Coordinates of N, CA and C in Angstrom, one line a residue:
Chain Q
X1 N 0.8 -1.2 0.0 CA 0.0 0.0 0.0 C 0.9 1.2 0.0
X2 N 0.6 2.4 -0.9 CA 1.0 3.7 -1.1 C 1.0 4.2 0.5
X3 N 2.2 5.1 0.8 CA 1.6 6.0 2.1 C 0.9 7.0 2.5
X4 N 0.8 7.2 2.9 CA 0.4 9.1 2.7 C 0.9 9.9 2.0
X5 N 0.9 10.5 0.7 CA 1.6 11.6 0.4 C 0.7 13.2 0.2
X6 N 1.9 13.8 0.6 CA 1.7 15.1 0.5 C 2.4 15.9 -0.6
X7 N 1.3 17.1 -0.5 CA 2.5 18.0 -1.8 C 1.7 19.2 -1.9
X8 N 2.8 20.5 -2.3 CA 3.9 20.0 -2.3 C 4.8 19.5 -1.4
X9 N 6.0 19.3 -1.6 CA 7.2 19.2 -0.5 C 7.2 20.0 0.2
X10 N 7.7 21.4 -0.9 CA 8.5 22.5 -0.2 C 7.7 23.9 -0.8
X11 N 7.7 24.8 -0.1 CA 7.0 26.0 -0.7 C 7.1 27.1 0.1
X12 N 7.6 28.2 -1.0 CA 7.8 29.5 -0.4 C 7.0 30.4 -0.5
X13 N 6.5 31.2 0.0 CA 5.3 32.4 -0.2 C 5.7 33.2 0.9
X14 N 5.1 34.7 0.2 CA 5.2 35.7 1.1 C 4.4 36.2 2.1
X15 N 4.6 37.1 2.9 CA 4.0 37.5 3.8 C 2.4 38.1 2.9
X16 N 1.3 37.5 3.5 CA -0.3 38.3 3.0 C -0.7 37.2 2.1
X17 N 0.2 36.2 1.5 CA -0.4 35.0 0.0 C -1.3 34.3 1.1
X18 N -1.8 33.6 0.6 CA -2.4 32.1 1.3 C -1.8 31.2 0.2
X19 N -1.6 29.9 1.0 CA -1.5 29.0 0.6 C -2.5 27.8 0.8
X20 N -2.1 26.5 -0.1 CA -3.3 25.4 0.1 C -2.7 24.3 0.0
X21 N -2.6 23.3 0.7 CA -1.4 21.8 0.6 C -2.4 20.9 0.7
X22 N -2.1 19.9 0.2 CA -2.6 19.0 0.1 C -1.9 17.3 0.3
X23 N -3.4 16.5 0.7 CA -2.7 15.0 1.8 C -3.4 14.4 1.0
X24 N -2.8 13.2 0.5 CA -4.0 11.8 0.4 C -3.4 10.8 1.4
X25 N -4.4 10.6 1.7 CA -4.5 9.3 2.8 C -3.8 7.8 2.8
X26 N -3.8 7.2 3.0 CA -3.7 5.3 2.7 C -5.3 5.3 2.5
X27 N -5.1 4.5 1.4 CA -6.1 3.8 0.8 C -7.3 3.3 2.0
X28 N -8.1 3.6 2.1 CA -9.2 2.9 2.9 C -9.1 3.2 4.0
X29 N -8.2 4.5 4.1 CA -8.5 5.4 5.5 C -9.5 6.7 5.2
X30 N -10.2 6.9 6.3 CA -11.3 8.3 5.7 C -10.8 9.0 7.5
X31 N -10.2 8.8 8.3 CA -9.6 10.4 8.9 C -8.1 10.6 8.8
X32 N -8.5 12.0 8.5 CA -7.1 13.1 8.3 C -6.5 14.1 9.2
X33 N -5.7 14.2 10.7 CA -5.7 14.7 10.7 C -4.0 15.9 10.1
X34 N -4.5 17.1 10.7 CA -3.1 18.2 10.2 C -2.5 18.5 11.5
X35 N -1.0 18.5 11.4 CA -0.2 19.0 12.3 C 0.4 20.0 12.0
X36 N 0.6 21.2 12.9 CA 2.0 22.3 12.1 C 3.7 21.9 13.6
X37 N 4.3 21.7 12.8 CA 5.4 21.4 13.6 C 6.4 22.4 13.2
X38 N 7.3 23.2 14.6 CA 8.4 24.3 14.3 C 9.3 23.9 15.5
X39 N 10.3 24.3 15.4 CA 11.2 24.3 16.2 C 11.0 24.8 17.7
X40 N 9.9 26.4 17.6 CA 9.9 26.7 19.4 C 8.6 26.0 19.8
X41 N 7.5 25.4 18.8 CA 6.2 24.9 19.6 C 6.3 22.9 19.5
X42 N 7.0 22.6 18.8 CA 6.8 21.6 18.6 C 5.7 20.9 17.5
X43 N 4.9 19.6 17.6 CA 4.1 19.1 16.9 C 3.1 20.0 17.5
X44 N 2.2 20.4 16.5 CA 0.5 21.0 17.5 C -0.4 20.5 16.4
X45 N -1.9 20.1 17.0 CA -3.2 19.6 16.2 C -3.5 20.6 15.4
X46 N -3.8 20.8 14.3 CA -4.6 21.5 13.5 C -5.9 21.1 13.7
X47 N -6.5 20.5 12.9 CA -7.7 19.8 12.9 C -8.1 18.5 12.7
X48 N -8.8 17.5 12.7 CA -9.0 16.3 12.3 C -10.3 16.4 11.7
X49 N -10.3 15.5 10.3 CA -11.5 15.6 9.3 C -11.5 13.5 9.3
X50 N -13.4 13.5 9.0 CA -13.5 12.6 8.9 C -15.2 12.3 8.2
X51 N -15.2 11.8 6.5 CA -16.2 11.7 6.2 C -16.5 12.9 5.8
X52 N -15.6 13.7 5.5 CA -15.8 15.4 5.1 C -16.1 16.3 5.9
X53 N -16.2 15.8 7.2 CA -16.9 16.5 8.5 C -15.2 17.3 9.1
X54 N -15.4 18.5 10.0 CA -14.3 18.3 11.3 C -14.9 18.1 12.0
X55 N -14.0 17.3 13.0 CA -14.8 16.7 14.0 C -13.9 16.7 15.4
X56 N -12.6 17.3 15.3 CA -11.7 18.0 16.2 C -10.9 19.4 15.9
X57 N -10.6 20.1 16.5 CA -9.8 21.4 15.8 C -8.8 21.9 16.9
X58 N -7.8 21.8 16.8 CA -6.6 22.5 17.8 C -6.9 24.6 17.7
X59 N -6.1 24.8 18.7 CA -6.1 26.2 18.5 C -5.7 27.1 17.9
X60 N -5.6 27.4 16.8 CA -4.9 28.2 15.6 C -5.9 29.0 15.1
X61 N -5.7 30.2 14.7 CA -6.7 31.1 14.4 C -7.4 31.2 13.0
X62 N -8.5 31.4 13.4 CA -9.5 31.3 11.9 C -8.6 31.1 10.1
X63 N -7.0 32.0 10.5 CA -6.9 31.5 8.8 C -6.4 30.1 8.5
X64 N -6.7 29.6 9.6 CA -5.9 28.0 9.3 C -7.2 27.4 8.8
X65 N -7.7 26.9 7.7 CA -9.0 26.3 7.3 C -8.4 24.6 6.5
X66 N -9.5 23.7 6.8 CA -9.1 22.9 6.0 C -10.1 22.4 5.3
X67 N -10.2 21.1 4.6 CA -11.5 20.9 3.9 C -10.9 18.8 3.9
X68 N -12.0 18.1 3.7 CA -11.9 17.0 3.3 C -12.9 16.3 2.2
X69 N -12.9 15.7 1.2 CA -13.5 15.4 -0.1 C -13.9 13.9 0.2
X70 N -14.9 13.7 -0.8 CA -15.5 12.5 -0.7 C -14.8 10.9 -0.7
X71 N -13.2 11.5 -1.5 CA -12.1 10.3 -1.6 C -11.4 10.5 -0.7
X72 N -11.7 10.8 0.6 CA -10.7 11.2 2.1 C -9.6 11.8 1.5
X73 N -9.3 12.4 0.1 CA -8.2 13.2 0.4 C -8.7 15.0 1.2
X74 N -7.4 15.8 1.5 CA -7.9 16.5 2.5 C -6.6 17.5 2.4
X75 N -7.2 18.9 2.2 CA -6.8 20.0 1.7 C -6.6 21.0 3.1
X76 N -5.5 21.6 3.6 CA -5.5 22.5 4.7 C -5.1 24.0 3.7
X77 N -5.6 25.1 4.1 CA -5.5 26.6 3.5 C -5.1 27.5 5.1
X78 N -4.0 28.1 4.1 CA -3.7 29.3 5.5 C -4.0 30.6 4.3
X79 N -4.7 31.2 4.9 CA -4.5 32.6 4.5 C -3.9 33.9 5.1
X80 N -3.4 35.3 4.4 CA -3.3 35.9 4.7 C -1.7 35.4 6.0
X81 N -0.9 35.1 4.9 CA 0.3 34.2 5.9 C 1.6 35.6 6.0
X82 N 1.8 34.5 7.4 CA 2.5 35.6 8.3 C 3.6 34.8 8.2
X83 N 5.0 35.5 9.0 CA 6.4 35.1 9.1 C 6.5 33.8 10.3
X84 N 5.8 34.0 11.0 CA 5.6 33.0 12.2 C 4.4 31.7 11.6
X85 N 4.2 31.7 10.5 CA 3.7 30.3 9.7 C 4.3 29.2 8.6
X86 N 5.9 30.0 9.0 CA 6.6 29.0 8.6 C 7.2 27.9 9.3
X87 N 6.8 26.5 8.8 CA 6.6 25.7 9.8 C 6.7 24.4 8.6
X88 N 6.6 23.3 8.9 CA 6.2 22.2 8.5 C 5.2 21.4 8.6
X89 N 4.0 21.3 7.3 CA 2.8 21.0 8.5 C 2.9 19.4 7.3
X90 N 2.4 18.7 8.6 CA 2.1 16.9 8.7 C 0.8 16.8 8.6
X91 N 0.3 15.8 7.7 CA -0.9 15.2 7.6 C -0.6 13.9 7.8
X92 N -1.7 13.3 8.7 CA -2.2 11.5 9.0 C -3.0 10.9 8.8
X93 N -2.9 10.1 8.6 CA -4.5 9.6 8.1 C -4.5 8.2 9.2
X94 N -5.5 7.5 9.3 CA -6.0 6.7 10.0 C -7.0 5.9 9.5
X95 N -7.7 4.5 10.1 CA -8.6 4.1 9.5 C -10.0 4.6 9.5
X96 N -10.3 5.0 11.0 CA -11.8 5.9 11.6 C -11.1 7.1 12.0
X97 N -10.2 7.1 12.7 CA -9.8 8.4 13.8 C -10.3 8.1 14.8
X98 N -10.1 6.8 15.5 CA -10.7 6.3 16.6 C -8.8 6.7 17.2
X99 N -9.2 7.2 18.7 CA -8.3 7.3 19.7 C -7.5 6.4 20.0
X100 N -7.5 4.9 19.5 CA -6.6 4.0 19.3 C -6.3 3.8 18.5
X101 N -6.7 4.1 17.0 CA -6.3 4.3 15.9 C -5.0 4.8 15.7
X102 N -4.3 3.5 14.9 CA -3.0 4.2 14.3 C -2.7 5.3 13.6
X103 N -2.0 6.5 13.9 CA -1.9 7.1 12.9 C -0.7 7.2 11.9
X104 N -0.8 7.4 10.6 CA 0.3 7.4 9.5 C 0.5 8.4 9.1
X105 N 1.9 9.0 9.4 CA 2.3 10.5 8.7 C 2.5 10.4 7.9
X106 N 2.4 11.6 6.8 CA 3.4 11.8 5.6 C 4.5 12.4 5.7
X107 N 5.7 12.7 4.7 CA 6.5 13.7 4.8 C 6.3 14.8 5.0
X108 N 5.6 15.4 5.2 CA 5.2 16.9 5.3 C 5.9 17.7 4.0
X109 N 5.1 19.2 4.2 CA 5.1 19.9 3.2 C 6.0 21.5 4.1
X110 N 7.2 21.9 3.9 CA 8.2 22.5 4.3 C 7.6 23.8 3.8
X111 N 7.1 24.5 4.6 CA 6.7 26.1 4.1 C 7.3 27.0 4.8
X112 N 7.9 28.2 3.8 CA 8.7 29.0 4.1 C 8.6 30.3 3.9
X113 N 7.6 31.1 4.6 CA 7.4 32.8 4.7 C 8.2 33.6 4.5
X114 N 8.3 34.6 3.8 CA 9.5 35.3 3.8 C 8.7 36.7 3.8
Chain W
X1 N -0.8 25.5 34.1 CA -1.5 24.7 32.7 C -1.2 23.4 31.8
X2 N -1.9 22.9 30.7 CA -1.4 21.5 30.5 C -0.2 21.3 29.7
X3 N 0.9 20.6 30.0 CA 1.9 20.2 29.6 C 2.8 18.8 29.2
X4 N 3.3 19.1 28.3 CA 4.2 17.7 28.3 C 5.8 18.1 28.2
X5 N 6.4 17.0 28.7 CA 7.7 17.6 28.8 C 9.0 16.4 28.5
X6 N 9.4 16.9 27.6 CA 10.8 15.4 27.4 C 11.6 16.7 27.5
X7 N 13.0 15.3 28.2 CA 14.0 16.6 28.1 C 15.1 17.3 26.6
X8 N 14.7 18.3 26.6 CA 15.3 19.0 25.4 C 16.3 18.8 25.0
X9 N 17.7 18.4 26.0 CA 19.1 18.1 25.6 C 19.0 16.8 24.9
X10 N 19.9 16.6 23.9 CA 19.9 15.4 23.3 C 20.7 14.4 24.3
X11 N 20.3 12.8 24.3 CA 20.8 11.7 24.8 C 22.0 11.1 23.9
X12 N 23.0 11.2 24.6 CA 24.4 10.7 23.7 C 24.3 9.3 24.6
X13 N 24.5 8.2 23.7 CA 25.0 6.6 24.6 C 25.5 6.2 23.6
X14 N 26.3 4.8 24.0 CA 27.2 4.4 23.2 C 26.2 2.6 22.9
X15 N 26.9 2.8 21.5 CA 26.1 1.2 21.2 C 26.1 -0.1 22.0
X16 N 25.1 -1.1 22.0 CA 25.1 -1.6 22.7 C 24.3 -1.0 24.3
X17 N 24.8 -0.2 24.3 CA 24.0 0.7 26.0 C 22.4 0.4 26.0
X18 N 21.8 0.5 26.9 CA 20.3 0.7 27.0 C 19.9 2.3 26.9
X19 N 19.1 3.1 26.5 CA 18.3 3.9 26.2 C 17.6 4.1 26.9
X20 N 17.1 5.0 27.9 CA 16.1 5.0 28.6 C 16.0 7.0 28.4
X21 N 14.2 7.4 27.6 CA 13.9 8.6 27.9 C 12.7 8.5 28.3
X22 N 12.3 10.0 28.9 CA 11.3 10.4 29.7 C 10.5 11.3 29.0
X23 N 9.4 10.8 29.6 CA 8.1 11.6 29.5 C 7.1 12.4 30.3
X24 N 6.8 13.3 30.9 CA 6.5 14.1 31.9 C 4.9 14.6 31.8
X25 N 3.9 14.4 32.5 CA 3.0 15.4 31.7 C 2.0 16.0 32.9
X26 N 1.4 17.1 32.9 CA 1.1 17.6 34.4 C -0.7 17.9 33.7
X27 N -1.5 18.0 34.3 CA -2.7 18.4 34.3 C -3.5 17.9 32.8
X28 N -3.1 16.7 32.5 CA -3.9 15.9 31.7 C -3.9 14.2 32.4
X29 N -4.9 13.9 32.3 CA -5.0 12.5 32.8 C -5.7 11.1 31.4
X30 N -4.5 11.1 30.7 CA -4.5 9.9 29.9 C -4.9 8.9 29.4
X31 N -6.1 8.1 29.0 CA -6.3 7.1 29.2 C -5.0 6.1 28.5
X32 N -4.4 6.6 28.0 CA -3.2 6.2 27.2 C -1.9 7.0 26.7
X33 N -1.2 6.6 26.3 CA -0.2 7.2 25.6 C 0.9 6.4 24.8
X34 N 1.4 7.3 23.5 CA 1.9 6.6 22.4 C 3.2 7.5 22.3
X35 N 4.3 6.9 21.9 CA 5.6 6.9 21.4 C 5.7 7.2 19.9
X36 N 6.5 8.0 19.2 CA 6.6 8.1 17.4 C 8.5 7.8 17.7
X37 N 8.5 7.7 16.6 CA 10.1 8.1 16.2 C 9.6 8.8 14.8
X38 N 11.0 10.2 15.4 CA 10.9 10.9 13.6 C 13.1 11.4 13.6
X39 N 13.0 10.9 11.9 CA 13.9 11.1 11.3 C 13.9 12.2 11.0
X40 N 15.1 12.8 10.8 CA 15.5 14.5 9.9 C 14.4 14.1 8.6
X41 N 13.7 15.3 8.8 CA 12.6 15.4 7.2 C 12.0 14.6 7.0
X42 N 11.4 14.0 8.0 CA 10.6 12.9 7.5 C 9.1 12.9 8.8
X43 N 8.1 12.6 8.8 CA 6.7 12.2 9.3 C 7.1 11.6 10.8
X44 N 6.7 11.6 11.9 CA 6.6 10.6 12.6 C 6.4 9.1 12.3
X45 N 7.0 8.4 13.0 CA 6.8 6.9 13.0 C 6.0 6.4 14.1
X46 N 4.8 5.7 14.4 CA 4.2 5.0 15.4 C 4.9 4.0 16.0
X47 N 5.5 3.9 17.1 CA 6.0 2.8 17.7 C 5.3 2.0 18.8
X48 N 4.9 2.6 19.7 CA 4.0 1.9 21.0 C 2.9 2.7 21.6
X49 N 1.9 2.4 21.9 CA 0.7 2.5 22.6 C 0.8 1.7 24.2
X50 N 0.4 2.8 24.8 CA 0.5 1.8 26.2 C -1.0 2.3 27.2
X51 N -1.7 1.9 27.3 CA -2.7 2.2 28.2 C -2.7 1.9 29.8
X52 N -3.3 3.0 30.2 CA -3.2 2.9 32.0 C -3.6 2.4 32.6
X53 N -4.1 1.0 31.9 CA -4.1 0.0 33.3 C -2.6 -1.0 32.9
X54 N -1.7 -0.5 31.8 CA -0.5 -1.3 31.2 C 0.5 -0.6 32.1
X55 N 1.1 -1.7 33.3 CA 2.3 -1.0 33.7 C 3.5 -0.6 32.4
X56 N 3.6 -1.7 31.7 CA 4.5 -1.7 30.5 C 4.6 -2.9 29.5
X57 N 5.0 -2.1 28.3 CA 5.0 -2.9 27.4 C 5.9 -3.3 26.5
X58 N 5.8 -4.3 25.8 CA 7.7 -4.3 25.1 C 7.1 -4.7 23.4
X59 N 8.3 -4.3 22.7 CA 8.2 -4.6 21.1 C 9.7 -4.9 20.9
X60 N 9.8 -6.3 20.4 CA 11.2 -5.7 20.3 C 12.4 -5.4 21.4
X61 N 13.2 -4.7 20.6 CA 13.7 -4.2 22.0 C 13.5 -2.3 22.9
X62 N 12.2 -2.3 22.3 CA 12.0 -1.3 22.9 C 11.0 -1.8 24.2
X63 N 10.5 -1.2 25.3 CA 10.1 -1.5 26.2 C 9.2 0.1 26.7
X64 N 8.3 0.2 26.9 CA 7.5 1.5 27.6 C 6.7 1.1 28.6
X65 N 7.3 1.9 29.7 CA 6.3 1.7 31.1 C 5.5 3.2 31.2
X66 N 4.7 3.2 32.1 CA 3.4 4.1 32.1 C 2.8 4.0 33.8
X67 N 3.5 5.1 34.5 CA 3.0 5.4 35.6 C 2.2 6.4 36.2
X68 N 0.7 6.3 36.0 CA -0.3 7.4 36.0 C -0.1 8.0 37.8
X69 N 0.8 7.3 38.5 CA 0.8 8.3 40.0 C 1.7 9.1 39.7
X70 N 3.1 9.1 38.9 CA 3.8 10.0 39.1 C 3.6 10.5 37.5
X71 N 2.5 10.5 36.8 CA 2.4 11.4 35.7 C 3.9 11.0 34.2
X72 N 4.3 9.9 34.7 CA 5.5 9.8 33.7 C 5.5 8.6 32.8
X73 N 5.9 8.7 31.7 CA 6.1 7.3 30.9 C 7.6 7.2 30.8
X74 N 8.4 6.1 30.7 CA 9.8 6.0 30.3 C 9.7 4.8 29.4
X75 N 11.1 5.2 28.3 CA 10.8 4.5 26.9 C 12.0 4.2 27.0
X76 N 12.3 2.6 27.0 CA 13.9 2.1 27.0 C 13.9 1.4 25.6
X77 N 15.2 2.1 24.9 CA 15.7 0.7 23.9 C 16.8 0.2 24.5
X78 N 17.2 -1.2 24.3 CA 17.9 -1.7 24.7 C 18.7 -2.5 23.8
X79 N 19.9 -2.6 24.0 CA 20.9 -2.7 22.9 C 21.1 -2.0 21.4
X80 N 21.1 -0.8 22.3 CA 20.8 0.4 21.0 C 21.5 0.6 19.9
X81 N 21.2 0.7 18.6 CA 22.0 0.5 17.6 C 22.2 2.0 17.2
X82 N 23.2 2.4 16.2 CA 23.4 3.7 15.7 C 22.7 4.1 14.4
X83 N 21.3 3.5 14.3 CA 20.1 3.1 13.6 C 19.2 3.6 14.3
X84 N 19.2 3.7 15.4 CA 18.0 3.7 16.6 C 18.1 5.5 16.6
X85 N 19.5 6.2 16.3 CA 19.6 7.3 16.3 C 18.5 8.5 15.7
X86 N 17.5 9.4 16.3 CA 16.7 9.7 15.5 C 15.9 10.6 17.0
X87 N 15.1 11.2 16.5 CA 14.0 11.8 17.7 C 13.1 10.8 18.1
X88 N 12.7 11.4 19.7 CA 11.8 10.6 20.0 C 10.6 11.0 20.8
X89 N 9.4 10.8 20.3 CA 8.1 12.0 20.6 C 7.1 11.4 21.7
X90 N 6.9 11.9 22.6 CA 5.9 10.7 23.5 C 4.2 12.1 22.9
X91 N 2.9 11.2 22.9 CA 2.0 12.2 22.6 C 0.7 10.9 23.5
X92 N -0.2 11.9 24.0 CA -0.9 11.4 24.2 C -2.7 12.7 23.9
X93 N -3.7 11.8 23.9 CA -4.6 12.1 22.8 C -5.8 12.9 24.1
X94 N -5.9 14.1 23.4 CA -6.9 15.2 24.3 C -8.5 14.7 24.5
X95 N -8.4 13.9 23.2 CA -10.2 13.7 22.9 C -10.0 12.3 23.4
X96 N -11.2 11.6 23.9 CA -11.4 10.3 24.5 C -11.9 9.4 23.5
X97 N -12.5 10.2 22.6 CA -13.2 9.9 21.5 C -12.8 9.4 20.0
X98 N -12.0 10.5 19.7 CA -11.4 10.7 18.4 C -9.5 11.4 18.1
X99 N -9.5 11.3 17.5 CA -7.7 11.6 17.1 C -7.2 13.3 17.5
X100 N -7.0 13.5 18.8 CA -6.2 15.0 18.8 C -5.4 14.4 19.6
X101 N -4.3 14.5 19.2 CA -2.7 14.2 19.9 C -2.3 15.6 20.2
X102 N -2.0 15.1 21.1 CA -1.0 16.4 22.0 C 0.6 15.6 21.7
X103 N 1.4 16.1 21.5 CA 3.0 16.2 21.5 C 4.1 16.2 22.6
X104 N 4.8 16.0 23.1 CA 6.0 16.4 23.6 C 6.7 17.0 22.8
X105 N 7.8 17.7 23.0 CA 9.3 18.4 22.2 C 10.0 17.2 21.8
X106 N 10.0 16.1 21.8 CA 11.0 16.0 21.5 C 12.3 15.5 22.6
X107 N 13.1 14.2 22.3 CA 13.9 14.0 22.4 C 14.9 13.2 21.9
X108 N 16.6 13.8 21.0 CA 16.8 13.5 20.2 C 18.1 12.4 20.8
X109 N 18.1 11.2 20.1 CA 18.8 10.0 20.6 C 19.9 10.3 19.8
X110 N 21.3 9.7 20.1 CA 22.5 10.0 19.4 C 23.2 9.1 19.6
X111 N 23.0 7.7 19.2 CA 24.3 6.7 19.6 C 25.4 6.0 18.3
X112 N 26.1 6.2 19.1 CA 27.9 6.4 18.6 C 27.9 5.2 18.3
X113 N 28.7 4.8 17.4 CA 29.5 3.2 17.2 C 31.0 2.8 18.6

């Protein structure tokens, strides 16, 4: 089985763009959730989608949006990006998103504000 | 407020040695908690799940105990190889229900030949 991939890899944008990244899952998983990971906060939740729903959301302010599609792939959007949103953010996918549920990262997608 | 805590200095041992890091966590009460390993540039890896009525558990030669009195998990490899080198994440999950992981920082293993 394929793993999770994300893409792009790597991406640079300036201060005010939005951006939009994108995860697909393992095959015959339908929850996704997003991580943003940096050096001074560590790993933090974005959101978790499941069935197109969210159905968990970490603390990050309204421009962090994400979306999930009928084929459990699952799109996160920052807009209006700042110098402190450069980060590496991780998508997982899972089979339900059940709390014992394994999760599988991707490589993440390396974004870089300037 | 709620936290988790590994220690931020990296762990130097020499191969062959046991591995033992810590996990800390104050004003969350657990029903479990899970271990990753992550490589430079690369996703976390899922390694162990240990639940609180599990004093501990082993895969391998890794081993995770889980003491909900004193709030701490400790994660031994044992006979550590210069392969094993890599970060090591303890996280455990906010929702009772569904997937929100909380994180630690991080702690990065470094064993020598």
């Amino acid at each position: 089985k394929a793993g999770v991939t994300q893409t792009p890899r790597y991406l640079i944008k300036t201060r005010g763009q939005q951006v939009t990244l994108s995860c697909s899952p393992i095959s015959g998983h339908r929850s996704v959730s997003w991580y943003q990971q940096t050096p001074g906060q560590g790993l933090q939740f974005l959101f978790e989608y499941f069935s197109e729903t969210q159905r968990n959301k970490g603390n990050f302010p309204g421009r962090f949006s994400g979306r999930q599609f009928s084929n459990s792939r699952s799109e996160m959007n920052v807009s209006t990006l700042e110098l402190g949103d450069s980060a590496l953010y991780l998508c997982a996918s899972s089979l339900v998103g059940g709390a014992l549920d394994t999760q599988y990262f991707g490589p993440g997608t390396r974004l870089t504000v300037l | 407020s709620q936290k988790i805590e590994q220690n931020s200095e990296a762990l130097n041992i020499q191969e062959g040695k046991t591995a033992t890091l810590t996990c800390n966590y104050t004003n969350y009460s657990p029903a479990y908690l899970q271990w990753y390993r992550q490589d430079p540039g690369r996703g976390p890896v899922f390694l162990l799940l240990i639940r609180e009525n599990e004093k501990e558990k082993r895969k391998e030669r890794l081993k995770v105990t889980f003491d909900t009195t004193l709030k701490q998990s400790l994660f031994h490899i044992t006979a550590s190889q210069p392969a094993d080198s890599a970060t090591y994440l303890c996280a455990l999950n906010e929702d009772t229900g569904f997937q929100k992981l909380v994180f630690g920082t991080g702690t990065r293993l470094l064993v020598s030949p």
